[in-house]
GROMACS .gro file of C-alpha atoms in nm:
model
  266
    1ILE     CA    1  14.006  18.626  16.749
    2TRP     CA    2  13.929  18.470  17.087
    3THR     CA    3  13.629  18.265  17.198
    4ASP     CA    4  13.664  18.250  17.576
    5THR     CA    5  13.458  18.010  17.789
    6ASP     CA    6  13.163  17.820  17.650
    7VAL     CA    7  13.079  18.041  17.353
    8THR     CA    8  12.789  17.874  17.170
    9ALA     CA    9  12.902  17.713  16.842
   10PRO     CA   10  13.098  18.009  16.701
   11ILE     CA   11  13.202  18.031  16.336
   12VAL     CA   12  13.537  18.188  16.245
   13ARG     CA   13  13.586  18.190  15.869
   14TYR     CA   14  13.748  18.374  15.577
   15ASN     CA   15  13.972  18.601  15.785
   16LYS     CA   16  14.328  18.726  15.762
   17VAL     CA   17  14.470  18.747  16.114
   18TYR     CA   18  14.823  18.879  16.138
   19ASN     CA   19  15.090  19.067  16.331
   20ASN     CA   20  14.915  19.066  16.668
   21GLN     CA   21  15.087  19.069  17.005
   22TRP     CA   22  14.926  18.745  17.128
   23LYS     CA   23  14.757  18.447  16.961
   24GLY     CA   24  14.593  18.456  16.620
   25ILE     CA   25  14.277  18.244  16.661
   26TYR     CA   26  14.213  18.105  17.009
   27ILE     CA   27  13.930  17.859  17.074
   28GLU     CA   28  13.940  17.844  17.454
   29LEU     CA   29  13.699  17.640  17.669
   30THR     CA   30  13.461  17.635  17.373
   31SER     CA   31  13.294  17.346  17.188
   32ASP     CA   32  13.134  17.304  16.844
   33ALA     CA   33  13.331  17.589  16.686
   34GLN     CA   34  13.386  17.597  16.312
   35VAL     CA   35  13.716  17.755  16.208
   36TYR     CA   36  13.779  17.741  15.836
   37TYR     CA   37  13.962  17.912  15.550
   38ASN     CA   38  14.154  18.158  15.767
   39ILE     CA   39  14.506  18.287  15.700
   40VAL     CA   40  14.695  18.343  16.026
   41TYR     CA   41  15.051  18.471  16.023
   42ASP     CA   42  15.326  18.677  16.190
   43HIS     CA   43  15.245  18.617  16.558
   44ALA     CA   44  15.598  18.610  16.696
   45ASN     CA   45  15.501  18.549  17.059
   46LYS     CA   46  15.223  18.289  17.043
   47GLU     CA   47  15.040  18.030  16.835
   48GLY     CA   48  14.868  18.096  16.509
   49ILE     CA   49  14.573  17.867  16.594
   50SER     CA   50  14.511  17.733  16.945
   51LEU     CA   51  14.249  17.510  17.113
   52ARG     CA   52  14.247  17.473  17.493
   53GLY     CA   53  14.040  17.240  17.707
   54GLY     CA   54  13.931  17.301  18.064
   55ASP     CA   55  14.113  17.245  18.389
   56GLY     CA   56  13.922  17.170  18.708
   57GLU     CA   57  13.574  17.318  18.676
   58GLU     CA   58  13.641  17.501  18.350
   59ALA     CA   59  13.448  17.427  18.032
   60ASN     CA   60  13.553  17.163  17.782
   61CYS     CA   61  13.694  17.210  17.432
   62ASP     CA   62  13.517  16.939  17.230
   63ASP     CA   63  13.396  16.872  16.875
   64ASN     CA   64  13.556  17.173  16.709
   65LYS     CA   65  13.618  17.169  16.334
   66ILE     CA   66  13.943  17.329  16.218
   67TYR     CA   67  13.953  17.307  15.837
   68ASN     CA   68  14.158  17.457  15.553
   69ASN     CA   69  14.346  17.718  15.751
   70ILE     CA   70  14.700  17.847  15.701
   71SER     CA   71  14.927  17.916  16.000
   72TYR     CA   72  15.258  18.069  15.897
   73ASN     CA   73  15.550  18.244  16.069
   74ASN     CA   74  15.409  18.231  16.421
   75LEU     CA   75  15.581  18.108  16.736
   76GLU     CA   76  15.381  17.784  16.697
   77GLY     CA   77  15.160  17.673  16.411
   78ILE     CA   78  14.867  17.480  16.561
   79ARG     CA   79  14.838  17.397  16.931
   80VAL     CA   80  14.580  17.168  17.097
   81TRP     CA   81  14.624  17.151  17.474
   82THR     CA   82  14.523  17.176  17.837
   83ASN     CA   83  14.729  17.285  18.135
   84GLY     CA   84  14.758  16.918  18.226
   85ASP     CA   85  14.516  16.892  18.515
   86CYS     CA   86  14.171  16.861  18.357
   87GLU     CA   87  13.919  16.642  18.538
   88GLY     CA   88  13.791  16.359  18.320
   89ASP     CA   89  13.739  16.403  17.948
   90CYS     CA   90  13.795  16.770  17.861
   91ILE     CA   91  13.932  16.797  17.507
   92SER     CA   92  13.791  16.539  17.263
   93GLY     CA   93  13.640  16.499  16.917
   94ASN     CA   94  13.829  16.788  16.760
   95LEU     CA   95  13.885  16.757  16.384
   96ILE     CA   96  14.195  16.925  16.243
   97LYS     CA   97  14.199  16.868  15.866
   98ASN     CA   98  14.326  17.028  15.545
   99ASN     CA   99  14.541  17.284  15.729
  100ILE     CA  100  14.887  17.412  15.645
  101ALA     CA  101  15.121  17.498  15.933
  102ILE     CA  102  15.465  17.591  15.805
  103GLY     CA  103  15.751  17.827  15.881
  104ASN     CA  104  15.664  17.859  16.250
  105THR     CA  105  15.946  17.913  16.499
  106ASP     CA  106  15.906  17.637  16.759
  107PHE     CA  107  15.654  17.379  16.635
  108GLU     CA  108  15.430  17.326  16.336
  109LEU     CA  109  15.198  17.114  16.553
  110ARG     CA  110  15.194  17.101  16.933
  111VAL     CA  111  14.956  16.863  17.114
  112ARG     CA  112  15.019  16.846  17.489
  113GLY     CA  113  14.867  16.841  17.836
  114ASP     CA  114  14.644  16.531  17.790
  115ALA     CA  115  14.515  16.633  17.443
  116ASP     CA  116  14.694  16.347  17.263
  117ASN     CA  117  14.406  16.095  17.279
  118ASP     CA  118  14.524  15.948  17.608
  119GLY     CA  119  14.190  15.773  17.658
  120VAL     CA  120  14.118  15.949  17.987
  121HIS     CA  121  14.117  16.322  17.919
  122SER     CA  122  14.092  16.309  17.540
  123THR     CA  123  13.968  16.080  17.265
  124GLY     CA  124  13.882  16.119  16.899
  125ASN     CA  125  14.103  16.416  16.818
  126ILE     CA  126  14.183  16.375  16.447
  127PHE     CA  127  14.478  16.534  16.265
  128THR     CA  128  14.457  16.413  15.904
  129TYR     CA  129  14.520  16.564  15.559
  130ASN     CA  130  14.737  16.847  15.685
  131CYS     CA  131  15.071  16.986  15.572
  132PHE     CA  132  15.335  17.047  15.837
  133GLY     CA  133  15.613  17.082  15.583
  134ALA     CA  134  15.929  16.877  15.544
  135GLU     CA  135  16.053  16.675  15.838
  136ALA     CA  136  16.273  16.866  16.083
  137ALA     CA  137  16.405  16.832  16.436
  138ASP     CA  138  16.121  16.853  16.691
  139PHE     CA  139  15.874  16.997  16.442
  140ILE     CA  140  15.588  16.810  16.613
  141GLU     CA  141  15.516  16.767  16.983
  142TRP     CA  142  15.268  16.488  17.064
  143GLY     CA  143  15.224  16.439  17.437
  144THR     CA  144  15.389  16.678  17.679
  145ASP     CA  145  15.762  16.703  17.609
  146THR     CA  146  15.759  16.422  17.353
  147PHE     CA  147  15.900  16.550  17.027
  148PHE     CA  148  15.919  16.404  16.678
  149ALA     CA  149  16.147  16.468  16.383
  150THR     CA  150  15.974  16.237  16.133
  151TYR     CA  151  15.617  16.171  16.027
  152ASP     CA  152  15.661  15.794  16.062
  153LEU     CA  153  15.766  15.813  16.426
  154TRP     CA  154  15.486  16.055  16.510
  155GLN     CA  155  15.224  15.839  16.339
  156ALA     CA  156  15.344  15.538  16.540
  157ALA     CA  157  15.295  15.717  16.874
  158ASP     CA  158  15.021  15.622  17.120
  159GLY     CA  159  14.694  15.796  17.033
  160CYS     CA  160  14.805  15.865  16.677
  161GLY     CA  161  14.824  15.616  16.390
  162ALA     CA  162  14.591  15.524  16.104
  163GLY     CA  163  14.292  15.753  16.064
  164VAL     CA  164  14.421  15.990  16.331
  165CYS     CA  165  14.751  16.136  16.209
  166THR     CA  166  14.784  15.996  15.857
  167ASN     CA  167  14.749  16.129  15.500
  168GLN     CA  168  14.977  16.427  15.551
  169ALA     CA  169  15.142  16.628  15.273
  170GLU     CA  170  15.500  16.583  15.389
  171ALA     CA  171  15.679  16.862  15.203
  172ASP     CA  172  15.697  17.236  15.147
  173PRO     CA  173  15.348  17.352  15.038
  174LEU     CA  174  15.500  17.582  14.774
  175PHE     CA  175  15.323  17.911  14.836
  176VAL     CA  176  15.338  18.166  14.556
  177ASP     CA  177  15.499  18.432  14.779
  178ALA     CA  178  15.454  18.379  15.153
  179ALA     CA  179  15.691  18.663  15.244
  180GLY     CA  180  15.478  18.894  15.033
  181GLY     CA  181  15.152  18.765  15.179
  182ASN     CA  182  15.045  18.548  14.886
  183PHE     CA  183  14.957  18.203  15.021
  184ALA     CA  184  14.811  18.058  14.702
  185LEU     CA  185  14.966  17.731  14.583
  186LYS     CA  186  15.219  17.697  14.303
  187PHE     CA  187  15.207  17.428  14.039
  188GLY     CA  188  15.357  17.111  14.185
  189SER     CA  189  15.248  17.181  14.543
  190PRO     CA  190  15.192  16.862  14.747
  191CYS     CA  191  14.876  17.029  14.881
  192ILE     CA  192  14.697  17.026  14.545
  193ASN     CA  193  14.424  16.762  14.523
  194THR     CA  194  14.542  16.591  14.844
  195GLY     CA  195  14.288  16.723  15.093
  196THR     CA  196  13.961  16.567  15.200
  197ASP     CA  197  13.603  16.679  15.134
  198ASN     CA  198  13.456  16.783  15.469
  199GLY     CA  199  13.107  16.854  15.335
  200ASP     CA  200  12.906  17.129  15.170
  201ASN     CA  201  12.968  17.389  15.440
  202TYR     CA  202  13.342  17.373  15.379
  203ARG     CA  203  13.372  17.350  15.001
  204TRP     CA  204  13.426  17.721  14.923
  205GLY     CA  205  13.787  17.836  14.939
  206PHE     CA  206  13.971  18.147  14.828
  207ASP     CA  207  14.011  18.217  14.456
  208PRO     CA  208  14.383  18.280  14.385
  209ARG     CA  209  14.300  18.500  14.085
  210ASP     CA  210  14.159  18.770  14.311
  211PRO     CA  211  14.454  18.994  14.408
  212THR     CA  212  14.294  19.176  14.702
  213PHE     CA  213  14.138  19.069  15.031
  214PRO     CA  214  13.856  18.987  15.096
  215TYR     CA  215  13.909  18.732  14.822
  216ASP     CA  216  13.640  18.590  14.599
  217LEU     CA  217  13.536  18.235  14.681
  218LEU     CA  218  13.566  17.932  14.455
  219ASP     CA  219  13.420  17.584  14.480
  220ASN     CA  220  13.687  17.335  14.587
  221ARG     CA  221  13.506  17.064  14.392
  222LEU     CA  222  13.556  17.226  14.051
  223TYR     CA  223  13.897  17.079  13.976
  224GLY     CA  224  13.897  16.738  14.143
  225ASP     CA  225  13.976  16.669  14.506
  226HIS     CA  226  14.005  16.938  14.772
  227GLU     CA  227  14.322  17.130  14.836
  228ILE     CA  228  14.502  17.149  15.169
  229GLY     CA  229  14.513  17.514  15.276
  230ALA     CA  230  14.284  17.811  15.219
  231PHE     CA  231  14.319  17.857  14.841
  232VAL     CA  232  14.165  17.652  14.565
  233TYR     CA  233  14.423  17.571  14.299
  234VAL     CA  234  14.313  17.687  13.952
  235ARG     CA  235  14.442  17.452  13.685
  236ARG     CA  236  14.639  17.573  13.389
  237TYR     CA  237  14.601  17.384  13.063
  238GLU     CA  238  14.856  17.424  12.783
  239ILE     CA  239  14.714  17.350  12.439
  240SER     CA  240  14.938  17.322  12.131
  241LYS     CA  241  14.778  17.330  11.786
  242ARG     CA  242  14.798  17.509  11.454
  243ILE     CA  243  14.611  17.835  11.467
  244LYS     CA  244  14.723  17.961  11.128
  245ASP     CA  245  14.389  18.092  11.010
  246MET     CA  246  14.336  18.297  11.322
  247TYR     CA  247  14.677  18.461  11.299
  248LEU     CA  248  14.636  18.529  10.927
  249LYS     CA  249  14.311  18.707  10.995
  250MET     CA  250  14.482  18.911  11.265
  251GLY     CA  251  14.766  19.001  11.029
  252LEU     CA  252  15.038  18.889  11.271
  253GLY     CA  253  15.385  18.834  11.130
  254LEU     CA  254  15.462  18.494  11.283
  255ASP     CA  255  15.613  18.173  11.148
  256LEU     CA  256  15.282  18.003  11.086
  257SER     CA  257  15.440  17.678  10.968
  258GLN     CA  258  15.503  17.578  11.330
  259PRO     CA  259  15.256  17.481  11.604
  260LEU     CA  260  15.178  17.760  11.847
  261SER     CA  261  15.108  17.727  12.217
  262CYS     CA  262  14.818  17.886  12.393
  263ILE     CA  263  14.775  17.877  12.772
  264ILE     CA  264  14.419  17.899  12.894
  265GLN     CA  265  14.351  17.954  13.263
  266TYR     CA  266  14.008  17.927  13.422
   0.00000   0.00000   0.00000
């Protein structure tokens, strides 16, 4: 999915984008795009999600909203960049929040070519409440050819810091079965209840109880705070109590002197 050169406020939402020869979702020279609740995976040659600002007389890449996407098993997870020779401010005000980028070959996050809030070509690019997995060698590039192996070092870099690169889920997101294409969250995932509410337009995520795409949607506000990623986590409540009368009426041959457990999911 490619918006190329000053497309007017496009919306890219609720897609599965996978196994293509080039990039997955590419917001190029485009501003005011909304990209949310997409699952992008298996792009061996390029990025899952990419934003590029203009060089020379090309259009800018400003004020895009990239929320609650999953980028998995691509060459790079999320890239925000220019070719390094933009004139003036060309890639600013982009909000990258509640995304999961994990299992990508080269980088989970790559921000280069003046896109790292250098104060000249870019300002106000925000990368909060994401999950880039456990720390690893060079898993993040921030500034051309500047690589980071820990969240703390990255968050201390120029243009990063509090309110810009903080509040990350710093561990494996615990997908149900990523290899099998199921990117819902398991119990215990660090992405459950650790996202941020980006407003009414972005509250509806995928329902993990729907086994086939296109998935049903579910309100992210039902069970507390928002999730990171594209799926709402549906709570499971285990209730233990005596249900003797019910089982007697059903004629079941159980040891009714002991408490029984019932798991209710909704």
